[in-house]
Coordinates of C-alpha atoms in Angstrom, one line a residue:
X1 CA -24.9 -17.4 -17.9
X2 CA -22.8 -19.5 -20.3
X3 CA -19.9 -17.8 -22.0
X4 CA -19.3 -17.3 -25.7
X5 CA -17.2 -20.4 -26.6
X6 CA -16.1 -19.1 -30.1
X7 CA -13.0 -17.2 -29.0
X8 CA -10.5 -20.0 -29.1
X9 CA -7.5 -17.9 -27.9
X10 CA -9.1 -16.6 -24.7
X11 CA -10.6 -19.9 -23.7
X12 CA -7.3 -21.8 -24.5
X13 CA -5.0 -19.6 -22.5
X14 CA -7.3 -19.1 -19.5
X15 CA -7.7 -23.0 -19.4
X16 CA -3.9 -23.4 -19.4
X17 CA -3.5 -20.6 -17.0
X18 CA -5.7 -22.1 -14.5
X19 CA -4.3 -25.6 -14.8
X20 CA -0.4 -25.0 -14.8
X21 CA 0.9 -21.8 -16.3
X22 CA 0.0 -19.4 -13.6
X23 CA 1.5 -21.8 -11.0
X24 CA 4.8 -22.0 -13.1
X25 CA 4.8 -18.2 -13.4
X26 CA 4.4 -17.9 -9.6
X27 CA 7.4 -20.3 -9.3
X28 CA 9.4 -18.1 -11.6
X29 CA 8.5 -15.2 -9.5
X30 CA 9.7 -16.9 -6.3
X31 CA 13.1 -18.0 -8.1
X32 CA 13.6 -14.6 -9.4
X33 CA 13.1 -12.7 -6.2
X34 CA 15.3 -15.1 -4.1
X35 CA 18.1 -14.9 -6.7
X36 CA 17.9 -11.1 -6.9
X37 CA 18.0 -11.0 -3.0
X38 CA 20.9 -13.6 -2.6
X39 CA 22.7 -14.2 -5.8
X40 CA 22.2 -11.3 -8.1
X41 CA 25.1 -12.1 -10.3
X42 CA 23.7 -15.6 -11.2
X43 CA 20.1 -14.4 -11.7
X44 CA 20.2 -15.0 -15.5
X45 CA 21.3 -18.7 -14.9
X46 CA 19.0 -19.4 -12.2
X47 CA 16.0 -18.1 -14.3
X48 CA 17.4 -20.2 -17.4
X49 CA 17.4 -23.5 -15.3
X50 CA 13.9 -22.7 -14.0
X51 CA 12.6 -22.0 -17.6
X52 CA 14.1 -25.2 -18.9
X53 CA 12.5 -27.2 -16.0
X54 CA 9.1 -25.5 -16.7
X55 CA 9.4 -26.3 -20.4
X56 CA 10.2 -30.0 -19.7
X57 CA 7.4 -30.3 -17.2
X58 CA 4.8 -28.7 -19.5
X59 CA 5.8 -29.9 -23.0
X60 CA 7.7 -33.1 -22.1
X61 CA 11.2 -34.1 -23.0
X62 CA 10.4 -34.3 -26.7
X63 CA 9.0 -30.7 -26.7
X64 CA 11.9 -29.5 -24.7
X65 CA 14.3 -31.3 -27.2
X66 CA 12.5 -29.5 -30.2
X67 CA 13.1 -26.1 -28.7
X68 CA 16.7 -26.9 -27.7
X69 CA 17.3 -28.1 -31.2
X70 CA 16.0 -24.9 -32.8
X71 CA 18.2 -22.8 -30.6
X72 CA 21.3 -25.0 -31.4
X73 CA 20.6 -24.9 -35.1
X74 CA 20.0 -21.1 -35.1
X75 CA 23.3 -20.6 -33.0
X76 CA 25.2 -22.8 -35.3
X77 CA 24.2 -20.9 -38.5
X78 CA 24.8 -17.6 -36.7
X79 CA 28.5 -18.5 -36.6
X80 CA 28.7 -17.7 -40.3
X81 CA 27.8 -14.0 -39.4
X82 CA 25.5 -13.8 -42.6
X83 CA 22.2 -12.2 -42.0
X84 CA 20.7 -13.5 -45.2
X85 CA 21.7 -17.1 -44.0
X86 CA 20.3 -16.6 -40.5
X87 CA 16.9 -15.4 -42.1
X88 CA 16.8 -18.3 -44.3
X89 CA 17.4 -20.7 -41.3
X90 CA 14.7 -19.0 -39.3
X91 CA 12.2 -19.3 -42.2
X92 CA 13.0 -22.9 -42.8
X93 CA 12.7 -23.7 -39.1
X94 CA 9.3 -21.8 -39.0
X95 CA 8.2 -23.8 -42.1
X96 CA 8.7 -27.2 -40.4
X97 CA 5.7 -26.3 -38.1
X98 CA 3.6 -26.6 -41.3
X99 CA 4.8 -29.9 -42.8
X100 CA 1.9 -32.3 -42.3
X101 CA 4.1 -35.4 -41.5
X102 CA 6.0 -33.4 -38.8
X103 CA 2.7 -32.2 -37.5
X104 CA 1.2 -35.7 -37.1
X105 CA 4.5 -37.0 -35.5
X106 CA 4.3 -34.2 -32.8
X107 CA 0.5 -34.8 -32.3
X108 CA 1.4 -38.4 -31.3
X109 CA 3.6 -37.2 -28.5
X110 CA 0.7 -35.8 -26.6
X111 CA -2.7 -37.1 -25.3
X112 CA -4.7 -34.1 -26.2
X113 CA -4.9 -31.4 -29.0
X114 CA -4.4 -28.7 -26.5
X115 CA -1.0 -30.0 -25.5
X116 CA 0.1 -30.2 -29.1
X117 CA -1.0 -26.6 -29.7
X118 CA 0.9 -25.5 -26.8
X119 CA 4.0 -26.9 -28.4
X120 CA 3.0 -25.2 -31.7
X121 CA 2.5 -21.8 -30.2
X122 CA 5.6 -22.0 -28.0
X123 CA 7.9 -23.0 -30.8
X124 CA 6.5 -20.2 -33.2
X125 CA 7.3 -17.6 -30.6
X126 CA 10.6 -19.1 -29.8
X127 CA 11.5 -18.9 -33.5
X128 CA 11.4 -15.1 -33.2
X129 CA 13.5 -15.1 -30.1
X130 CA 16.1 -17.4 -31.8
X131 CA 16.1 -15.0 -34.8
X132 CA 16.6 -11.9 -32.7
X133 CA 19.6 -13.5 -30.9
X134 CA 21.2 -14.8 -34.1
X135 CA 20.9 -11.5 -35.9
X136 CA 22.4 -9.6 -33.0
X137 CA 25.2 -12.1 -33.0
X138 CA 25.9 -11.5 -36.7
X139 CA 25.9 -7.7 -36.2
X140 CA 28.3 -7.5 -33.1
X141 CA 32.0 -7.3 -33.2
X142 CA 34.1 -10.4 -32.0
X143 CA 35.0 -8.3 -28.8
X144 CA 31.4 -8.4 -27.8
X145 CA 30.8 -12.2 -28.6
X146 CA 31.2 -13.1 -24.8
X147 CA 27.8 -11.5 -24.1
X148 CA 26.4 -13.5 -27.1
X149 CA 27.4 -17.0 -26.0
X150 CA 25.2 -20.1 -26.3
X151 CA 24.4 -19.9 -22.5
X152 CA 23.1 -16.4 -22.9
X153 CA 21.1 -17.6 -25.9
X154 CA 19.5 -20.3 -23.7
X155 CA 18.8 -17.8 -20.9
X156 CA 17.0 -15.7 -23.5
X157 CA 15.1 -18.4 -25.2
X158 CA 14.0 -20.2 -22.1
X159 CA 13.1 -17.0 -20.1
X160 CA 9.6 -18.2 -18.9
X161 CA 7.4 -15.1 -18.6
X162 CA 7.6 -14.6 -22.3
X163 CA 7.9 -18.3 -23.2
X164 CA 4.6 -19.4 -24.5
X165 CA 2.9 -16.3 -26.0
X166 CA 5.3 -13.4 -25.7
X167 CA 5.4 -10.4 -25.5
X168 CA 8.5 -10.3 -27.8
X169 CA 11.6 -8.7 -26.2
X170 CA 14.6 -8.2 -28.5
X171 CA 17.8 -9.8 -27.4
X172 CA 19.8 -6.6 -27.2
X173 CA 17.3 -5.1 -24.7
X174 CA 17.0 -8.3 -22.7
X175 CA 20.7 -8.8 -22.3
X176 CA 21.5 -5.2 -21.3
X177 CA 18.8 -5.1 -18.6
X178 CA 19.5 -8.7 -17.4
X179 CA 23.2 -7.8 -16.8
X180 CA 22.4 -4.5 -15.1
X181 CA 22.7 -5.0 -11.3
X182 CA 20.6 -2.5 -9.2
X183 CA 19.5 -2.0 -5.7
X184 CA 16.8 -4.6 -4.7
X185 CA 13.9 -3.4 -2.5
X186 CA 11.4 -6.1 -1.3
X187 CA 9.0 -3.4 -0.3
X188 CA 9.1 -1.6 -3.6
X189 CA 8.7 -5.0 -5.6
X190 CA 5.8 -6.0 -3.3
X191 CA 3.9 -2.8 -4.0
X192 CA 4.4 -3.2 -7.7
X193 CA 3.2 -6.8 -7.6
X194 CA 0.1 -5.8 -5.5
X195 CA -0.9 -2.9 -7.9
X196 CA -0.2 -5.0 -10.9
X197 CA -2.4 -8.0 -9.7
X198 CA -5.2 -5.6 -9.0
X199 CA -5.1 -4.1 -12.4
X200 CA -4.8 -7.5 -14.3
X201 CA -7.7 -8.8 -12.2
X202 CA -9.9 -5.9 -13.2
X203 CA -9.0 -6.5 -17.0
X204 CA -9.7 -10.2 -16.6
X205 CA -13.2 -9.4 -15.0
X206 CA -13.9 -7.0 -17.9
X207 CA -13.0 -9.6 -20.5
X208 CA -15.1 -12.3 -18.8
X209 CA -18.0 -9.8 -18.6
X210 CA -17.7 -9.2 -22.3
X211 CA -17.4 -12.8 -23.2
X212 CA -20.4 -13.8 -21.1
X213 CA -22.7 -11.0 -22.0
X214 CA -21.9 -9.8 -25.5
X215 CA -21.5 -12.9 -27.7
X216 CA -19.5 -11.1 -30.3
X217 CA -17.7 -14.1 -31.7
X218 CA -20.7 -16.3 -31.8
X219 CA -22.6 -13.6 -33.9
X220 CA -19.6 -13.4 -36.2
X221 CA -19.7 -17.2 -36.8
X222 CA -23.1 -17.2 -38.2
X223 CA -24.0 -15.6 -41.4
X224 CA -27.7 -15.1 -40.8
X225 CA -27.6 -12.3 -38.1
X226 CA -24.8 -10.6 -40.1
X227 CA -26.9 -10.5 -43.3
X228 CA -29.9 -9.2 -41.5
X229 CA -27.9 -6.4 -39.5
X230 CA -27.8 -2.7 -40.6
X231 CA -24.4 -1.2 -41.4
X232 CA -24.4 0.6 -38.0
X233 CA -24.9 -2.7 -36.3
X234 CA -22.1 -4.3 -38.3
X235 CA -19.8 -1.3 -37.4
X236 CA -20.8 -1.7 -33.7
X237 CA -20.0 -5.5 -33.8
X238 CA -16.6 -4.8 -35.4
X239 CA -15.8 -2.1 -32.7
X240 CA -16.8 -4.5 -29.9
X241 CA -14.6 -7.3 -31.3
X242 CA -11.5 -5.2 -31.6
X243 CA -12.3 -3.7 -28.0
X244 CA -12.5 -7.3 -26.7
X245 CA -9.3 -8.2 -28.5
X246 CA -7.6 -5.1 -26.8
X247 CA -8.8 -6.1 -23.2
X248 CA -7.9 -9.7 -23.9
X249 CA -4.3 -8.8 -24.6
X250 CA -4.1 -6.5 -21.6
X251 CA -4.5 -9.7 -19.6
X252 CA -2.3 -12.0 -21.8
X253 CA 0.6 -9.5 -22.1
X254 CA -0.3 -7.8 -18.7
X255 CA 0.9 -11.0 -16.6
X256 CA 4.3 -11.4 -18.2
X257 CA 4.9 -7.7 -18.3
X258 CA 4.3 -7.6 -14.5
X259 CA 6.9 -10.5 -14.0
X260 CA 9.4 -8.6 -16.3
X261 CA 9.1 -5.6 -14.0
X262 CA 9.6 -7.8 -10.9
X263 CA 12.7 -9.2 -12.5
X264 CA 14.1 -5.7 -12.9
X265 CA 13.4 -5.5 -16.7
X266 CA 11.5 -3.0 -18.7
X267 CA 8.6 -4.7 -20.6
X268 CA 7.2 -3.5 -23.9
X269 CA 4.4 -1.1 -23.4
X270 CA 1.0 -2.7 -23.1
X271 CA -1.4 -2.3 -26.1
X272 CA -2.9 1.2 -26.5
X273 CA -6.6 1.4 -26.5
X274 CA -7.9 0.7 -30.1
X275 CA -10.7 3.5 -29.5
X276 CA -7.8 6.2 -29.4
X277 CA -6.4 5.0 -32.9
X278 CA -7.4 6.4 -36.1
X279 CA -4.5 5.0 -38.4
X280 CA -3.0 1.7 -39.4
X281 CA 0.4 3.1 -38.6
X282 CA -0.3 4.0 -35.1
X283 CA -2.1 0.6 -34.6
X284 CA 1.1 -1.2 -35.7
X285 CA 3.3 0.9 -33.5
X286 CA 1.3 0.8 -30.3
X287 CA -0.7 -2.4 -30.1
X288 CA 1.9 -5.1 -30.1
X289 CA 5.1 -3.0 -29.2
X290 CA 7.4 -5.9 -28.8
X291 CA 6.5 -7.3 -32.3
X292 CA 6.8 -3.8 -33.9
X293 CA 10.2 -3.3 -32.4
X294 CA 11.3 -6.6 -33.9
X295 CA 9.9 -6.0 -37.2
X296 CA 11.5 -2.6 -37.5
X297 CA 14.9 -3.6 -36.2
X298 CA 15.4 -6.8 -38.1
X299 CA 13.4 -6.4 -41.4
X300 CA 12.1 -2.8 -42.1
X301 CA 15.4 -0.9 -41.4
X302 CA 17.9 -3.4 -42.7
X303 CA 15.8 -3.4 -46.1
X304 CA 16.2 0.4 -46.3
X305 CA 12.9 1.5 -44.6
X306 CA 11.8 5.2 -44.9
X307 CA 15.4 6.3 -45.6
X308 CA 15.4 4.5 -49.1
X309 CA 13.6 5.5 -52.3
X310 CA 9.9 5.2 -52.7
X311 CA 10.2 1.8 -54.3
X312 CA 12.5 0.8 -51.5
X313 CA 10.2 1.9 -48.8
X314 CA 7.2 0.0 -50.6
X315 CA 9.4 -3.2 -50.6
X316 CA 10.5 -2.8 -47.1
X317 CA 7.0 -2.5 -45.8
X318 CA 5.8 -5.2 -48.1
X319 CA 8.3 -7.8 -46.8
X320 CA 7.5 -6.8 -43.2
X321 CA 3.9 -7.6 -43.6
X322 CA 4.6 -10.7 -45.6
X323 CA 6.6 -12.0 -42.7
X324 CA 3.9 -11.1 -40.2
X325 CA 1.3 -13.0 -42.4
X326 CA 3.7 -16.0 -42.7
X327 CA 4.6 -16.2 -39.1
X328 CA 0.9 -16.1 -38.0
X329 CA 0.3 -19.2 -40.1
X330 CA 0.4 -18.2 -43.8
X331 CA -3.2 -19.1 -44.6
X332 CA -4.8 -17.3 -47.5
X333 CA -7.0 -14.9 -45.3
X334 CA -3.8 -13.9 -43.5
X335 CA -2.1 -12.9 -46.8
X336 CA -5.3 -10.8 -47.6
X337 CA -5.1 -9.2 -44.1
X338 CA -1.5 -8.4 -44.4
X339 CA -1.9 -6.8 -47.9
X340 CA -4.8 -4.7 -46.7
X341 CA -2.7 -3.6 -43.7
X342 CA 0.2 -2.9 -46.1
X343 CA -2.1 -0.8 -48.4
X344 CA -3.4 1.1 -45.5
X345 CA 0.0 2.1 -44.2
X346 CA 1.1 3.0 -47.8
X347 CA -1.9 5.2 -48.4
X348 CA -1.4 7.0 -45.0
X349 CA 2.2 7.6 -45.5
X350 CA 1.6 8.7 -49.1
X351 CA -1.1 11.0 -47.9
X352 CA 1.3 12.6 -45.3
X353 CA 4.1 13.1 -48.0
X354 CA 1.6 14.9 -50.2
X355 CA 0.2 17.0 -47.5
X356 CA 3.8 18.0 -46.4
X357 CA 4.4 19.7 -49.8
X358 CA 4.4 23.4 -49.3
X359 CA 2.2 24.2 -52.2
X360 CA -0.5 21.8 -50.8
X361 CA -0.1 23.4 -47.3
X362 CA -0.6 26.8 -48.8
X363 CA -3.8 25.6 -50.5
X364 CA -5.0 24.1 -47.3

């Protein structure tokens, strides 16, 4: 039975995974385990060199140079130790991905659109990693700068399991865990690997069944069946789509999360099942945990967050969702999506504050 071809993201990453990425991830696993066994002290640098080689192989010398240039510019700007300047640099670098002349130039580097999109996705994710490192550099005292050197930035930016699509791991978490030297057990790691592969294979089979049997995205791409469907049917289609999205990211984030575990690191928690969620706030906290930690640490809290006035909280939340919308591409529908999510979070938090008033609780 043919599969639903309308989910671009799933088809794209599965195709790349089969062709090259899974083999490169297997190579990372081999380098990681050998370095942990023989040269634990130099593991970050072994993985950095491997990540650079994998990047060069997949994206070519020009793609590798773009990512290296982004890292070098971010590091240079971070030397001023001004968070606002670092954010301005990050937004400018991110905006270069949407300049038509630059897009056309990068397209000419590759034979296919898929190769160009791989560079586009990779650089957009690397922008977040560069931002995380640069802000941590700004916030740390001069005595801690040895742990925030340019080689450490490269080890972080070129760490291969999270290289193309995430999940996002903040630099402070990455550096602390990567420096930690702990007892290495081949038997324990092998059991983690086997169990992890079985789980990911189960999720992949489930996703493939959904995309071959349910045709959710094909139905959404045509107005006629949607116009003739009842509200109950539309609700079922919406639920089916978010459930597939959940299963899809169990696979897409499950593979790098397993490799993070094998490297002795603690990965962000995998997405929580959407059927268990009933609020916008919980959705944002538990679906993409790595992105949520990034947004809270680098945007929401520095802007005042929940500790500021009502207006400050509204502004902090609005800027957070504005950045998410811009980072995802900045198209008009993404701004609407971000605004609706912002409104949902604000209404929920406002309702909680009202219900916490003692008079209202007495009435209830």
